[in-house]
Amino acid sequence: MTSVAEAPPGSSVHLRLLADPAGSRLDTHLSQHGRLPVPDASQVIGMARDAGLTGRGGAGFPLWRKLTAVAATRRPAVVIANGAEGEPASGKDKALLSYAPNLVLDGLQLIAAGAGSAVLYAPAAAHPALRQLIDQRRAAGLDRVPVRLVAAPDAFVSGEESAVASAVAGRDAVPADKLVRITDSGPDGSPTLVQNVETLAHLAMIARYGPGWFRTAGTYDEPGTFLATISGAVASPGVVEAGYGVALGDLIAAAGGATTPLSAVLVGGYHGGWVPADPALGVSRAALTPYGGSPGAGVIMALPAGSCGLIETARIAGYLAGQVAGQCGPCVNGLPTLANTLTDLANRRARPGLPAEVERLTRLVTGRGACRHPDGTARLITSAMRLFHADVDAHLAGRCLSEGSYR
Amino acid sequence: MSRVHIDWTACDGRGLCAELLPELLAEDEWGYPVARGDMNVPPALEPAARQAVDRCPALALKLVSARSA
Ligand SMILES: Cc1cc2nc3c(=O)[nH]c(=O)nc-3n(C[C@H](O)[C@H](O)[C@H](O)COP(=O)(O)O)c2cc1C
Ligand code: SF4
Ligand code: SF4
């Protein structure tokens, strides 16, 4: 899943982070991009704001606002590059950490200006190569703030920001209550900043080429490029880079094109939303909001016409219910109940009121956990009930519109 | 105005708070509190809300200023 697609001629795919990636070669990275400028903390905030850089880890929050909150504490912060990528359908952070890890480490130094410590949080399998690179950069005098590697466990919630902060503080990688924001006070009392690794790689490019350059890709309201992980019924699943607003059809073409007609596309991942397989649909927050979706962390999953969207969603819901961190009652009880109810519908174990029960449970779990795992799960299911409403009706009548593919 | 905050990682769901503060909280099918509205505490309910906070066996309830998210 970490192959990087070549842009087909004439497509609007736009390679930046992944253009001629240097891999872990420091010399290639330096000859391509030159040494990293050394702006101070307020200059970093200014460039992030001027560029309109938003988080690439899923929530799309403006980077400069988190930087400002941390700076306002006037205390040394713990800054963390989040490469956990717990989402099974996503491969872009792994690809980035193997194709352009120097950009991530550059970005980490940029947000570490004035910080007490800097951490790269990534799956243990990536550590040997990253450790070598970190040592090499340190020896070359590139990194003023030493970088510590912390292992991200392989679990869906291990990349949630308070779980990340907890793991970095030496505790379990599970989410914490949000009454106190970690940007004010993390698990060890220090202000804590968690940013997705891709966000940091973009910041490293902005520091070199400027906010104006950054804004030449994407849309006015959603500037820049993003990494998309494209899977499902496409010829070459993998990671593609494009500007926000890129047509869904262009992204799918960059992954080799659809292998069969598509019935729907999941955008934004397991916490995202199902949208129609309309090639002209823009992948941006503005274009996807009407479907209850957003680009999220760039996951694009193409559902072939012969597959049942309800069965696929029930499968994902079952997975998500198995990934609850076992802490919050409404999530621990509600997600399995929700997944089971949806599975009954998917398997045509129809009973009256089944869709209404699914809807009631999505509302019941939303907002009732320490993290947004229940909210994201509910969002996915709500989008499925809406987009696949004809399938819902068929299933209630004991039929399946994709009959033949499933028995 | 203040607001009731529930630390879901601490709440063990015996529903005591829903008994003490039925105007604001109901109980779900698993015994965990469900907000009836936005969890803002009208001045008249402050004393009951304080009592619920003090009596929560898991120290999961807090009264916070309505502004903090
Ligand atoms: C259940 C859950 C899992 C998450 N997993 C990840 C993850 O693996 N990687 C990531 O960067 N963000 C993940 N996030 C989002 C983080 O909480 C956080 O918003 C993000 O790391 C902030 O970085 P950004 O602003 O640069 O995107 C997750 C959120 C939730 C609710
Ligand atoms: S809401 Fe669910 S996934 Fe999130 S911390 Fe609570 S139990 Fe874990
Ligand atoms: S009293 Fe405390 S522990 Fe009991 S249900 Fe209410 S919040 Fe949860």
Coordinates of C-alpha atoms and ligand atoms in Angstrom, one line a residue:
Chain A
M1 CA 0.0 0.0 0.0
T2 CA 3.0 2.3 0.0
S3 CA 3.5 2.5 -3.7
V4 CA 3.5 6.1 -5.0
A5 CA 1.5 6.6 -8.1
E6 CA 2.9 8.5 -11.0
A7 CA 0.8 11.3 -12.2
P8 CA -0.9 10.3 -15.5
P9 CA -0.4 12.9 -18.2
G10 CA -2.9 15.8 -18.0
S11 CA -4.3 14.9 -14.6
S12 CA -4.6 17.4 -11.8
V13 CA -2.5 15.3 -9.5
H14 CA 0.2 17.4 -8.1
L15 CA 3.3 16.0 -6.5
R16 CA 5.2 18.1 -4.0
L17 CA 6.1 16.1 -0.9
L18 CA 6.4 13.0 -3.1
A19 CA 8.1 14.6 -6.1
D20 CA 11.4 12.8 -6.6
P21 CA 11.4 11.6 -3.0
A22 CA 14.8 11.4 -1.5
G23 CA 14.0 8.5 0.7
S24 CA 16.1 8.5 3.9
R25 CA 19.1 9.9 1.9
L26 CA 20.1 13.1 3.7
D27 CA 22.5 14.3 0.9
T28 CA 19.7 13.9 -1.8
H29 CA 17.3 15.8 0.5
L30 CA 19.7 18.6 1.0
S31 CA 20.7 18.9 -2.7
Q32 CA 17.0 19.0 -3.6
H33 CA 15.6 21.4 -0.9
G34 CA 18.7 23.0 0.6
R35 CA 19.2 23.5 4.4
L36 CA 16.2 24.4 6.4
P37 CA 15.9 28.1 7.3
V38 CA 15.8 28.8 11.0
P39 CA 12.7 31.0 11.7
D40 CA 11.8 31.9 15.3
A41 CA 8.5 30.7 16.8
S42 CA 6.5 33.7 15.8
Q43 CA 7.7 33.6 12.2
V44 CA 6.6 29.9 12.1
I45 CA 3.2 30.9 13.3
G46 CA 3.0 33.6 10.7
M47 CA 4.0 31.4 7.8
A48 CA 1.6 28.7 8.9
R49 CA -1.2 31.2 9.0
D50 CA -0.3 32.9 5.7
A51 CA -0.2 29.5 4.0
G52 CA -3.5 28.4 5.5
L53 CA -1.9 25.1 6.5
T54 CA -4.4 22.8 8.2
G55 CA -3.8 19.5 10.0
R56 CA -3.5 16.4 7.7
G57 CA -4.3 13.9 10.5
G58 CA -8.1 14.1 10.0
A59 CA -9.6 17.0 11.8
G60 CA -8.2 19.7 9.5
F61 CA -7.6 22.3 12.2
P62 CA -5.4 25.3 11.4
L63 CA -1.9 24.7 12.5
W64 CA -1.2 28.3 13.4
R65 CA -4.0 28.3 16.0
K66 CA -2.5 25.4 17.9
L67 CA 1.0 26.9 17.7
T68 CA -0.4 30.1 19.1
A69 CA -2.1 28.3 22.0
V70 CA 1.1 26.6 22.9
A71 CA 3.2 29.8 22.6
A72 CA 0.7 31.6 24.8
T73 CA 1.6 29.3 27.7
R74 CA 5.2 30.7 27.7
R75 CA 6.4 27.4 28.9
P76 CA 8.7 24.9 27.1
A77 CA 6.4 22.5 25.2
V78 CA 6.6 18.9 24.2
V79 CA 6.2 18.7 20.5
I80 CA 5.2 15.5 18.8
A81 CA 5.2 14.4 15.2
N82 CA 2.3 11.9 14.9
G83 CA 3.1 9.1 12.5
A84 CA 0.9 6.4 14.2
E85 CA -1.6 6.1 11.3
G86 CA -3.9 3.6 13.1
E87 CA -6.4 3.7 10.3
P88 CA -6.1 0.5 8.4
A89 CA -7.2 2.0 5.1
S90 CA -4.5 4.7 5.3
G91 CA -0.9 4.3 4.1
K92 CA 0.2 7.9 3.4
D93 CA 2.1 8.5 6.7
K94 CA 4.0 5.3 6.3
A95 CA 4.8 6.3 2.7
L96 CA 5.8 9.7 3.8
L97 CA 8.1 8.4 6.5
S98 CA 9.8 6.1 4.0
Y99 CA 9.9 8.4 0.9
A100 CA 10.5 11.8 2.5
P101 CA 11.3 11.4 6.3
N102 CA 13.7 14.4 6.2
L103 CA 10.8 16.7 5.4
V104 CA 8.9 15.4 8.5
L105 CA 12.0 15.9 10.7
D106 CA 12.5 19.4 9.3
G107 CA 8.9 20.3 10.1
L108 CA 9.3 18.9 13.6
Q109 CA 12.3 21.2 14.2
L110 CA 10.3 24.2 12.9
I111 CA 7.6 23.6 15.6
A112 CA 10.2 22.8 18.2
A113 CA 11.6 26.3 18.2
G114 CA 11.8 27.0 21.9
A115 CA 10.4 23.6 22.8
G116 CA 11.7 21.4 25.7
S117 CA 11.7 18.2 23.7
A118 CA 10.7 16.8 20.3
V119 CA 9.3 13.4 19.6
L120 CA 8.7 11.3 16.5
Y121 CA 5.9 8.9 17.3
A122 CA 5.8 6.1 14.7
P123 CA 5.2 2.3 14.5
A124 CA 8.2 0.4 15.8
A125 CA 8.8 -1.2 12.4
A126 CA 9.9 2.2 11.0
H127 CA 12.3 2.9 13.9
P128 CA 15.6 1.4 12.7
A129 CA 15.7 3.5 9.5
L130 CA 14.4 6.6 11.3
R131 CA 16.9 6.2 14.2
Q132 CA 19.8 6.1 11.7
L133 CA 18.5 9.2 9.9
I134 CA 18.0 11.1 13.2
D135 CA 21.6 10.3 14.3
Q136 CA 22.9 11.3 10.9
R137 CA 21.0 14.7 11.0
R138 CA 22.2 15.3 14.5
A139 CA 25.8 14.6 13.6
A140 CA 25.4 17.0 10.6
G141 CA 24.2 19.7 13.0
L142 CA 20.8 20.0 11.3
D143 CA 18.6 19.4 14.3
R144 CA 19.0 21.8 17.2
V145 CA 16.4 20.1 19.3
P146 CA 17.2 16.4 19.8
V147 CA 14.5 14.0 18.5
R148 CA 13.3 11.1 20.6
L149 CA 11.6 8.1 18.9
V150 CA 8.5 6.6 20.6
A151 CA 6.8 3.5 19.4
A152 CA 3.1 3.8 18.3
P153 CA 1.2 0.6 19.1
D154 CA -0.8 -0.8 16.2
A155 CA -4.3 0.2 17.3
F156 CA -6.9 2.5 15.8
V157 CA -7.0 4.9 18.7
S158 CA -3.2 5.0 19.4
G159 CA -2.9 8.1 17.0
E160 CA -5.6 10.1 18.8
E161 CA -3.8 13.2 20.2
S162 CA -4.3 12.6 23.9
A163 CA -3.4 8.9 23.4
V164 CA -0.2 10.1 21.6
A165 CA 0.6 12.4 24.5
S166 CA 0.0 9.7 27.0
A167 CA 2.2 7.2 25.2
V168 CA 5.0 9.8 24.9
A169 CA 4.7 10.3 28.7
G170 CA 5.4 6.6 29.2
R171 CA 1.8 5.5 29.8
D172 CA -0.7 3.5 27.8
A173 CA -1.6 4.9 24.3
V174 CA -5.2 5.5 25.2
P175 CA -7.2 8.8 25.0
A176 CA -7.7 11.0 28.0
D177 CA -10.5 13.3 29.2
K178 CA -10.4 16.6 27.4
L179 CA -11.4 19.1 30.1
V180 CA -7.8 20.4 30.2
R181 CA -6.5 20.9 26.7
I182 CA -3.1 19.2 26.1
T183 CA -1.9 22.4 24.4
D184 CA -2.2 24.0 27.9
S185 CA -1.1 21.1 29.9
G186 CA -0.3 17.5 28.7
P187 CA 0.1 14.4 30.8
D188 CA 3.3 15.6 32.5
G189 CA 2.1 19.2 32.9
S190 CA 3.9 20.6 29.9
P191 CA 2.0 22.2 27.0
T192 CA 1.9 19.5 24.4
L193 CA 1.6 19.9 20.6
V194 CA 0.7 16.9 18.5
Q195 CA 0.8 17.3 14.7
N196 CA 0.4 14.8 12.0
V197 CA 3.7 14.0 10.2
E198 CA 2.3 15.2 6.8
T199 CA 1.3 18.6 8.3
L200 CA 4.9 18.9 9.4
A201 CA 6.3 18.0 6.0
H202 CA 4.1 20.7 4.4
L203 CA 5.4 23.2 6.9
A204 CA 9.0 22.3 5.9
M205 CA 8.2 23.1 2.3
I206 CA 6.5 26.3 3.3
A207 CA 9.5 27.4 5.2
R208 CA 11.6 27.0 2.1
Y209 CA 9.3 28.0 -0.7
G210 CA 6.9 30.4 1.0
P211 CA 3.2 30.6 1.8
G212 CA 2.5 32.1 -1.6
W213 CA 4.0 29.0 -3.3
F214 CA 2.0 26.7 -1.0
R215 CA -1.3 28.4 -2.0
T216 CA -0.7 27.8 -5.7
A217 CA -2.2 24.3 -5.2
G218 CA -5.6 23.6 -3.8
T219 CA -8.4 26.1 -3.5
Y220 CA -8.6 29.5 -2.0
D221 CA -10.3 28.3 1.1
E222 CA -8.4 25.0 1.3
P223 CA -4.9 25.6 0.0
G224 CA -2.1 23.2 -0.6
T225 CA -1.8 19.5 -1.5
F226 CA -2.7 16.5 0.5
L227 CA -1.7 12.8 0.4
A228 CA -4.5 10.4 -0.5
T229 CA -4.4 6.7 0.1
I230 CA -6.5 5.1 -2.6
S231 CA -7.7 1.5 -2.3
G232 CA -10.6 -0.8 -3.2
A233 CA -11.6 -1.4 -6.8
V234 CA -8.7 0.4 -8.5
A235 CA -5.9 -1.0 -10.6
S236 CA -2.9 0.3 -8.6
P237 CA -3.9 1.1 -5.0
G238 CA -1.4 3.4 -3.4
V239 CA -0.6 6.9 -2.3
V240 CA -1.3 9.9 -4.5
E241 CA -0.7 13.6 -3.9
A242 CA -3.1 16.3 -5.2
G243 CA -4.4 19.8 -4.4
Y244 CA -7.6 20.1 -2.4
G245 CA -10.6 20.3 -4.7
V246 CA -9.1 17.7 -7.1
A247 CA -11.8 15.8 -8.9
L248 CA -12.5 12.3 -7.4
G249 CA -12.2 10.9 -10.9
D250 CA -8.6 12.3 -11.2
L251 CA -7.6 10.7 -8.0
I252 CA -9.0 7.4 -9.0
A253 CA -7.3 7.7 -12.4
A254 CA -4.0 8.3 -10.7
A255 CA -4.4 5.0 -8.9
G256 CA -4.7 3.2 -12.2
G257 CA -8.5 3.8 -12.6
A258 CA -11.4 1.8 -11.5
T259 CA -11.3 -1.9 -12.3
T260 CA -15.1 -2.1 -12.5
P261 CA -18.0 0.4 -12.4
L262 CA -18.1 1.9 -8.9
S263 CA -21.2 2.3 -6.7
A264 CA -19.8 4.6 -4.1
V265 CA -16.6 5.9 -2.6
L266 CA -15.6 6.2 1.1
V267 CA -13.8 9.4 1.6
G268 CA -12.0 10.3 4.8
G269 CA -11.6 6.8 6.1
Y270 CA -13.3 4.8 8.7
H271 CA -14.4 8.0 10.4
G272 CA -15.4 9.5 7.1
G273 CA -18.4 9.3 4.9
W274 CA -19.7 7.5 1.8
V275 CA -20.2 9.7 -1.3
P276 CA -21.5 8.9 -4.8
A277 CA -18.9 7.7 -7.2
D278 CA -19.2 10.9 -9.2
P279 CA -15.9 11.6 -11.0
A280 CA -16.5 15.3 -11.0
L281 CA -17.0 15.5 -7.2
G282 CA -14.3 17.7 -5.7
V283 CA -12.3 16.3 -2.8
S284 CA -12.5 19.3 -0.5
R285 CA -14.3 20.1 2.7
A286 CA -16.6 22.5 0.8
A287 CA -17.6 20.0 -1.8
L288 CA -18.0 17.0 0.6
T289 CA -19.9 18.8 3.4
P290 CA -23.2 18.2 1.7
Y291 CA -22.6 14.5 2.1
G292 CA -21.5 14.8 5.7
G293 CA -17.9 14.1 4.6
S294 CA -14.6 15.8 4.5
P295 CA -11.2 14.8 3.0
G296 CA -10.1 13.8 6.6
A297 CA -6.7 12.1 6.4
G298 CA -7.1 11.5 2.7
V299 CA -8.5 7.9 2.6
I300 CA -10.3 7.1 -0.6
M301 CA -11.9 3.6 -0.9
A302 CA -13.7 2.7 -4.1
L303 CA -16.6 0.3 -3.7
P304 CA -17.3 -1.8 -6.8
A305 CA -20.9 -1.9 -8.1
G306 CA -21.2 -5.6 -7.2
S307 CA -20.6 -5.0 -3.5
C308 CA -23.1 -4.1 -0.9
G309 CA -22.4 -0.8 0.9
L310 CA -24.3 -1.9 3.9
I311 CA -22.2 -5.1 4.3
E312 CA -19.0 -3.1 3.8
T313 CA -20.1 -0.5 6.4
A314 CA -21.1 -3.2 8.9
R315 CA -17.7 -4.8 8.4
I316 CA -16.0 -1.5 9.2
A317 CA -18.3 -0.8 12.1
G318 CA -17.5 -4.2 13.6
Y319 CA -13.8 -3.4 13.3
L320 CA -14.3 0.0 14.9
A321 CA -16.4 -1.5 17.7
G322 CA -13.4 -3.8 18.4
Q323 CA -11.1 -0.9 18.6
V324 CA -12.8 1.0 21.5
A325 CA -10.2 1.8 24.1
G326 CA -12.3 0.2 26.9
Q327 CA -12.7 3.3 28.9
C328 CA -15.9 5.1 28.3
G329 CA -19.2 3.3 29.0
P330 CA -21.3 4.7 26.2
C331 CA -18.6 3.9 23.6
V332 CA -17.7 0.5 25.1
N333 CA -21.4 -0.5 25.2
G334 CA -22.8 1.6 22.3
L335 CA -20.4 0.8 19.5
P336 CA -20.8 -3.0 19.6
T337 CA -24.6 -2.6 19.9
L338 CA -24.5 -0.2 17.0
A339 CA -22.3 -2.5 14.9
N340 CA -24.5 -5.6 15.7
T341 CA -27.7 -3.7 14.8
L342 CA -26.1 -2.6 11.5
T343 CA -24.9 -6.2 10.9
D344 CA -28.5 -7.4 11.3
L345 CA -29.6 -5.0 8.7
A346 CA -26.7 -5.9 6.4
N347 CA -27.5 -9.6 6.8
R348 CA -31.2 -9.0 6.1
R349 CA -32.2 -10.1 9.6
A350 CA -34.9 -7.5 9.2
R351 CA -37.2 -6.5 12.0
P352 CA -39.4 -3.5 12.2
G353 CA -37.7 -0.3 13.3
L354 CA -34.2 -1.5 12.4
P355 CA -33.2 1.7 10.6
A356 CA -34.7 3.9 13.3
E357 CA -32.7 1.9 15.9
V358 CA -29.5 2.4 14.0
E359 CA -30.2 6.2 13.9
R360 CA -31.1 6.3 17.6
L361 CA -27.8 4.6 18.5
T362 CA -25.7 6.8 16.4
R363 CA -27.2 9.8 18.2
L364 CA -26.8 8.1 21.6
V365 CA -23.0 7.5 21.2
T366 CA -22.1 10.8 19.6
G367 CA -20.2 13.2 21.9
R368 CA -20.2 10.7 24.8
G369 CA -16.6 9.6 25.0
A370 CA -13.2 10.9 25.9
C371 CA -12.3 10.9 22.2
R372 CA -14.1 11.3 18.9
H373 CA -14.1 7.6 18.1
P374 CA -17.8 7.1 18.8
D375 CA -18.6 10.3 16.8
G376 CA -16.5 9.2 13.8
T377 CA -18.1 5.8 13.8
A378 CA -21.6 7.3 14.0
R379 CA -20.7 9.7 11.2
L380 CA -19.7 6.8 8.9
I381 CA -22.9 4.8 9.6
T382 CA -25.1 7.9 9.2
S383 CA -23.6 8.5 5.8
A384 CA -24.1 4.9 4.8
M385 CA -27.8 4.9 5.9
R386 CA -28.3 8.0 3.7
L387 CA -26.4 7.1 0.6
F388 CA -27.5 3.4 0.6
H389 CA -31.1 4.1 1.4
A390 CA -32.3 2.0 -1.5
D391 CA -30.2 -0.9 -0.2
V392 CA -31.7 -0.4 3.3
D393 CA -35.2 -0.7 1.8
A394 CA -34.3 -3.8 -0.2
H395 CA -32.7 -5.4 2.9
L396 CA -35.8 -4.8 4.9
A397 CA -37.7 -6.6 2.2
G398 CA -35.3 -9.5 2.4
R399 CA -33.5 -8.7 -0.9
C400 CA -30.0 -7.3 -1.7
L401 CA -29.4 -5.0 -4.6
S402 CA -26.0 -6.6 -5.1
E403 CA -27.4 -10.1 -5.0
G404 CA -25.0 -12.5 -6.6
S405 CA -22.0 -11.1 -5.0
Y406 CA -23.1 -12.1 -1.6
R407 CA -24.8 -15.3 -0.5
Chain B
M1 CA -23.5 30.0 34.0
S2 CA -21.7 26.7 34.7
R3 CA -21.9 23.5 32.8
V4 CA -21.6 19.8 33.9
H5 CA -18.6 18.0 32.5
I6 CA -18.5 14.2 32.5
D7 CA -15.1 12.5 32.4
W8 CA -16.2 9.4 30.5
T9 CA -12.9 7.6 31.3
A10 CA -13.8 7.7 35.0
C11 CA -17.6 7.4 35.1
D12 CA -18.7 3.8 36.1
G13 CA -22.3 4.3 35.3
R14 CA -24.3 3.6 38.3
G15 CA -26.5 6.5 37.4
L16 CA -26.5 8.3 40.8
C17 CA -26.1 11.7 39.0
A18 CA -29.2 11.1 36.9
E19 CA -31.1 10.6 40.2
L20 CA -29.8 13.7 41.8
L21 CA -30.1 15.9 38.7
P22 CA -33.0 14.5 36.7
E23 CA -33.7 17.9 35.2
L24 CA -30.4 17.7 33.3
L25 CA -29.5 14.1 33.1
A26 CA -31.3 10.9 32.1
E27 CA -29.9 7.4 32.2
D28 CA -29.1 5.3 29.1
E29 CA -29.8 1.6 28.7
W30 CA -26.4 0.8 30.2
G31 CA -26.8 3.1 33.2
Y32 CA -24.6 6.0 32.0
P33 CA -25.8 9.6 32.2
V34 CA -27.2 11.2 29.0
A35 CA -27.6 14.9 28.8
R36 CA -31.2 16.1 28.3
G37 CA -30.0 19.3 26.8
D38 CA -26.7 21.1 26.5
M39 CA -25.6 20.4 30.2
N40 CA -25.7 24.1 31.1
V41 CA -26.8 24.5 34.7
P42 CA -29.5 27.2 35.3
P43 CA -28.8 29.1 38.6
A44 CA -31.7 27.3 40.3
L45 CA -30.1 23.9 39.7
E46 CA -26.6 24.9 40.9
P47 CA -27.1 23.4 44.4
A48 CA -28.3 20.1 43.0
A49 CA -25.5 20.1 40.4
R50 CA -23.0 20.7 43.2
Q51 CA -24.4 17.8 45.2
A52 CA -24.2 15.5 42.2
V53 CA -20.6 16.5 41.6
D54 CA -19.7 15.9 45.3
R55 CA -21.5 12.6 45.5
C56 CA -20.2 11.0 42.3
P57 CA -18.3 8.0 43.6
A58 CA -15.9 8.0 40.6
L59 CA -15.1 11.7 40.8
A60 CA -16.2 11.8 37.1
L61 CA -18.4 14.9 37.3
K62 CA -17.1 18.5 37.3
L63 CA -18.8 21.9 37.2
V64 CA -17.0 24.1 34.8
S65 CA -17.6 27.6 33.4
A66 CA -19.9 27.2 30.4
R67 CA -17.4 28.9 28.2
S68 CA -14.7 26.2 28.4
A69 CA -15.4 23.6 25.8
Ligands
LIG1 C1 -9.8 7.7 17.2 C2 -8.8 8.6 16.6 C3 -7.7 8.2 16.0 C4 -6.8 9.1 15.4 N1 -5.6 8.6 14.8 C5 -4.8 9.5 14.3 C6 -3.6 9.0 13.6 O1 -3.3 7.8 13.6 N2 -2.7 9.9 13.1 C7 -2.9 11.3 13.2 O2 -2.1 12.1 12.7 N3 -4.1 11.8 13.8 C8 -5.0 10.9 14.3 N4 -6.1 11.4 14.9 C9 -6.3 12.8 15.0 C10 -5.5 13.4 16.2 O3 -6.3 13.3 17.3 C11 -5.0 14.8 16.0 O4 -6.2 15.6 15.6 C12 -3.9 15.0 15.0 O5 -2.9 14.1 15.2 C13 -3.5 16.4 15.0 O6 -2.5 16.7 14.0 P1 -2.9 17.6 12.7 O7 -3.6 18.8 13.3 O8 -1.5 17.9 12.2 O9 -3.7 16.8 11.8 C14 -7.0 10.5 15.4 C15 -8.2 10.9 16.1 C16 -9.1 10.0 16.6 C17 -10.4 10.5 17.3
SF4_2 S1 -14.5 7.2 23.4 FE1 -14.2 5.0 23.1 S2 -12.3 4.9 21.9 FE2 -12.4 7.0 22.8 S3 -11.3 6.8 24.8 FE3 -13.4 6.4 25.2 S4 -13.7 4.1 25.1 FE4 -11.7 4.7 24.1
SF4_3 S1 -22.5 9.6 39.5 FE1 -20.5 9.7 38.5 S2 -19.9 7.5 38.1 FE2 -22.1 7.6 38.6 S3 -23.1 7.7 36.6 FE3 -22.9 9.8 37.3 S4 -20.9 10.5 36.5 FE4 -21.0 8.3 36.3

